[in-house]
């Protein structure tokens, strides 16, 4: 079954990390991409680059920035092939954002 692992980063999680620590985090993300169960994955540009579209009084409202103010920001995602939810959770637990104060939302992908 396919699962989306939605990576929610804590703003400022990388602040205070030196170059070696940043390289270590990047290496852990690269190791996940090399896992045969990972189908795709991308890091997103910062939330400040987002544009949100919603309906407002019957018309479209386009605003700069993310949809909601939250303590975490969607920073990227992986699409993985896992035997079951437990295996998907194992992959999610390996994502560095989890240990850096963020979270990973795991959702089954609807097959059409």
mmCIF file of C-alpha atoms in Angstrom:
data_model
loop_
_atom_site.group_PDB
_atom_site.id
_atom_site.type_symbol
_atom_site.label_atom_id
_atom_site.label_comp_id
_atom_site.label_asym_id
_atom_site.label_seq_id
_atom_site.Cartn_x
_atom_site.Cartn_y
_atom_site.Cartn_z
ATOM 1 C CA UNK A 1 0.000 0.000 0.000
ATOM 2 C CA UNK A 2 1.166 3.519 -0.711
ATOM 3 C CA UNK A 3 1.411 6.109 2.013
ATOM 4 C CA UNK A 4 2.166 9.823 1.980
ATOM 5 C CA UNK A 5 4.546 10.920 4.722
ATOM 6 C CA UNK A 6 3.871 14.636 5.179
ATOM 7 C CA UNK A 7 6.793 16.287 6.952
ATOM 8 C CA UNK A 8 5.842 19.139 9.287
ATOM 9 C CA UNK A 9 8.888 21.063 10.398
ATOM 10 C CA UNK A 10 9.189 23.246 13.460
ATOM 11 C CA UNK A 11 10.104 26.784 12.366
ATOM 12 C CA UNK A 12 13.676 27.522 13.379
ATOM 13 C CA UNK A 13 14.563 23.835 13.782
ATOM 14 C CA UNK A 14 17.806 24.354 11.853
ATOM 15 C CA UNK A 15 18.774 27.546 13.697
ATOM 16 C CA UNK A 16 21.895 27.035 15.737
ATOM 17 C CA UNK A 17 23.034 23.941 13.838
ATOM 18 C CA UNK A 18 26.598 24.088 12.588
ATOM 19 C CA UNK A 19 27.604 22.940 9.105
ATOM 20 C CA UNK A 20 28.407 19.395 10.250
ATOM 21 C CA UNK A 21 25.043 19.044 12.011
ATOM 22 C CA UNK A 22 23.198 20.329 8.936
ATOM 23 C CA UNK A 23 25.163 17.889 6.769
ATOM 24 C CA UNK A 24 24.159 15.068 9.121
ATOM 25 C CA UNK A 25 20.477 15.950 8.817
ATOM 26 C CA UNK A 26 20.795 16.143 5.031
ATOM 27 C CA UNK A 27 22.518 12.746 4.987
ATOM 28 C CA UNK A 28 19.633 11.182 6.929
ATOM 29 C CA UNK A 29 17.132 12.593 4.411
ATOM 30 C CA UNK A 30 19.305 11.308 1.528
ATOM 31 C CA UNK A 31 19.409 7.850 3.128
ATOM 32 C CA UNK A 32 15.616 7.795 3.167
ATOM 33 C CA UNK A 33 15.508 8.686 -0.532
ATOM 34 C CA UNK A 34 17.817 5.726 -1.204
ATOM 35 C CA UNK A 35 15.418 3.314 0.560
ATOM 36 C CA UNK A 36 13.771 1.080 -2.053
ATOM 37 C CA UNK A 37 10.371 1.660 -0.436
ATOM 38 C CA UNK A 38 10.502 5.383 -1.203
ATOM 39 C CA UNK A 39 8.785 6.126 -4.513
ATOM 40 C CA UNK A 40 9.188 9.910 -4.464
ATOM 41 C CA UNK A 41 10.039 12.737 -2.143
ATOM 42 C CA UNK A 42 10.656 16.446 -2.296
ATOM 43 C CA UNK A 43 11.556 19.285 0.015
ATOM 44 C CA UNK A 44 9.297 22.306 -0.346
ATOM 45 C CA UNK A 45 10.423 25.926 -0.555
ATOM 46 C CA UNK A 46 9.827 27.936 2.662
ATOM 47 C CA UNK A 47 6.232 28.676 3.683
ATOM 48 C CA UNK A 48 6.793 32.357 2.898
ATOM 49 C CA UNK A 49 6.858 31.396 -0.799
ATOM 50 C CA UNK A 50 3.373 29.827 -0.669
ATOM 51 C CA UNK A 51 0.272 31.217 -2.327
ATOM 52 C CA UNK A 52 -3.139 30.074 -1.065
ATOM 53 C CA UNK A 53 -6.359 29.923 -3.076
ATOM 54 C CA UNK A 54 -9.752 29.749 -1.341
ATOM 55 C CA UNK A 55 -13.349 30.766 -1.919
ATOM 56 C CA UNK A 56 -14.540 33.992 -0.326
ATOM 57 C CA UNK A 57 -18.143 35.077 -0.832
ATOM 58 C CA UNK A 58 -18.515 33.151 -4.067
ATOM 59 C CA UNK A 59 -15.261 34.404 -5.593
ATOM 60 C CA UNK A 60 -11.681 33.258 -5.496
ATOM 61 C CA UNK A 61 -9.388 34.841 -2.960
ATOM 62 C CA UNK A 62 -5.664 34.468 -3.617
ATOM 63 C CA UNK A 63 -3.342 35.372 -0.749
ATOM 64 C CA UNK A 64 0.380 35.172 -0.162
ATOM 65 C CA UNK A 65 1.580 32.696 2.419
ATOM 66 C CA UNK A 66 0.375 29.417 3.839
ATOM 67 C CA UNK A 67 -3.290 28.681 4.567
ATOM 68 C CA UNK A 68 -3.051 28.662 8.364
ATOM 69 C CA UNK A 69 -0.793 29.867 11.124
ATOM 70 C CA UNK A 70 0.495 26.773 12.859
ATOM 71 C CA UNK A 71 3.392 25.767 15.055
ATOM 72 C CA UNK A 72 4.654 23.504 12.285
ATOM 73 C CA UNK A 73 5.024 24.086 8.554
ATOM 74 C CA UNK A 74 4.703 21.528 5.769
ATOM 75 C CA UNK A 75 8.308 21.195 4.666
ATOM 76 C CA UNK A 76 8.220 18.231 2.320
ATOM 77 C CA UNK A 77 6.879 14.779 1.677
ATOM 78 C CA UNK A 78 7.674 11.214 0.725
ATOM 79 C CA UNK A 79 5.474 8.739 -1.115
ATOM 80 C CA UNK A 80 6.346 5.252 0.067
ATOM 81 C CA UNK A 81 5.290 1.691 -0.657
ATOM 82 C CA UNK A 82 4.843 -0.161 2.635
ATOM 83 C CA UNK A 83 3.359 -3.519 3.513
ATOM 84 C CA UNK A 84 1.183 -1.953 6.199
ATOM 85 C CA UNK A 85 0.764 1.057 8.468
ATOM 86 C CA UNK A 86 3.406 -0.237 10.897
ATOM 87 C CA UNK A 87 6.025 -0.253 8.143
ATOM 88 C CA UNK A 88 4.984 3.246 7.039
ATOM 89 C CA UNK A 89 5.285 4.430 10.653
ATOM 90 C CA UNK A 90 8.775 2.928 10.845
ATOM 91 C CA UNK A 91 9.806 5.010 7.838
ATOM 92 C CA UNK A 92 8.148 8.111 9.279
ATOM 93 C CA UNK A 93 10.044 7.697 12.551
ATOM 94 C CA UNK A 94 13.334 7.847 10.620
ATOM 95 C CA UNK A 95 12.589 11.324 9.259
ATOM 96 C CA UNK A 96 14.869 13.878 10.989
ATOM 97 C CA UNK A 97 12.076 16.443 11.475
ATOM 98 C CA UNK A 98 10.559 14.145 14.116
ATOM 99 C CA UNK A 99 13.653 14.464 16.324
ATOM 100 C CA UNK A 100 13.884 18.191 15.606
ATOM 101 C CA UNK A 101 10.537 19.116 17.177
ATOM 102 C CA UNK A 102 8.369 18.528 14.103
ATOM 103 C CA UNK A 103 6.037 15.728 13.118
ATOM 104 C CA UNK A 104 5.176 13.461 10.215
ATOM 105 C CA UNK A 105 1.588 12.831 9.224
ATOM 106 C CA UNK A 106 1.122 9.389 7.669
ATOM 107 C CA UNK A 107 -1.812 8.990 5.276
ATOM 108 C CA UNK A 108 -2.786 6.166 2.953
ATOM 109 C CA UNK A 109 -2.797 7.218 -0.692
ATOM 110 C CA UNK A 110 -6.099 6.619 -2.423
ATOM 111 C CA UNK A 111 -5.594 4.368 -5.413
ATOM 112 C CA UNK A 112 -7.715 5.180 -8.455
#
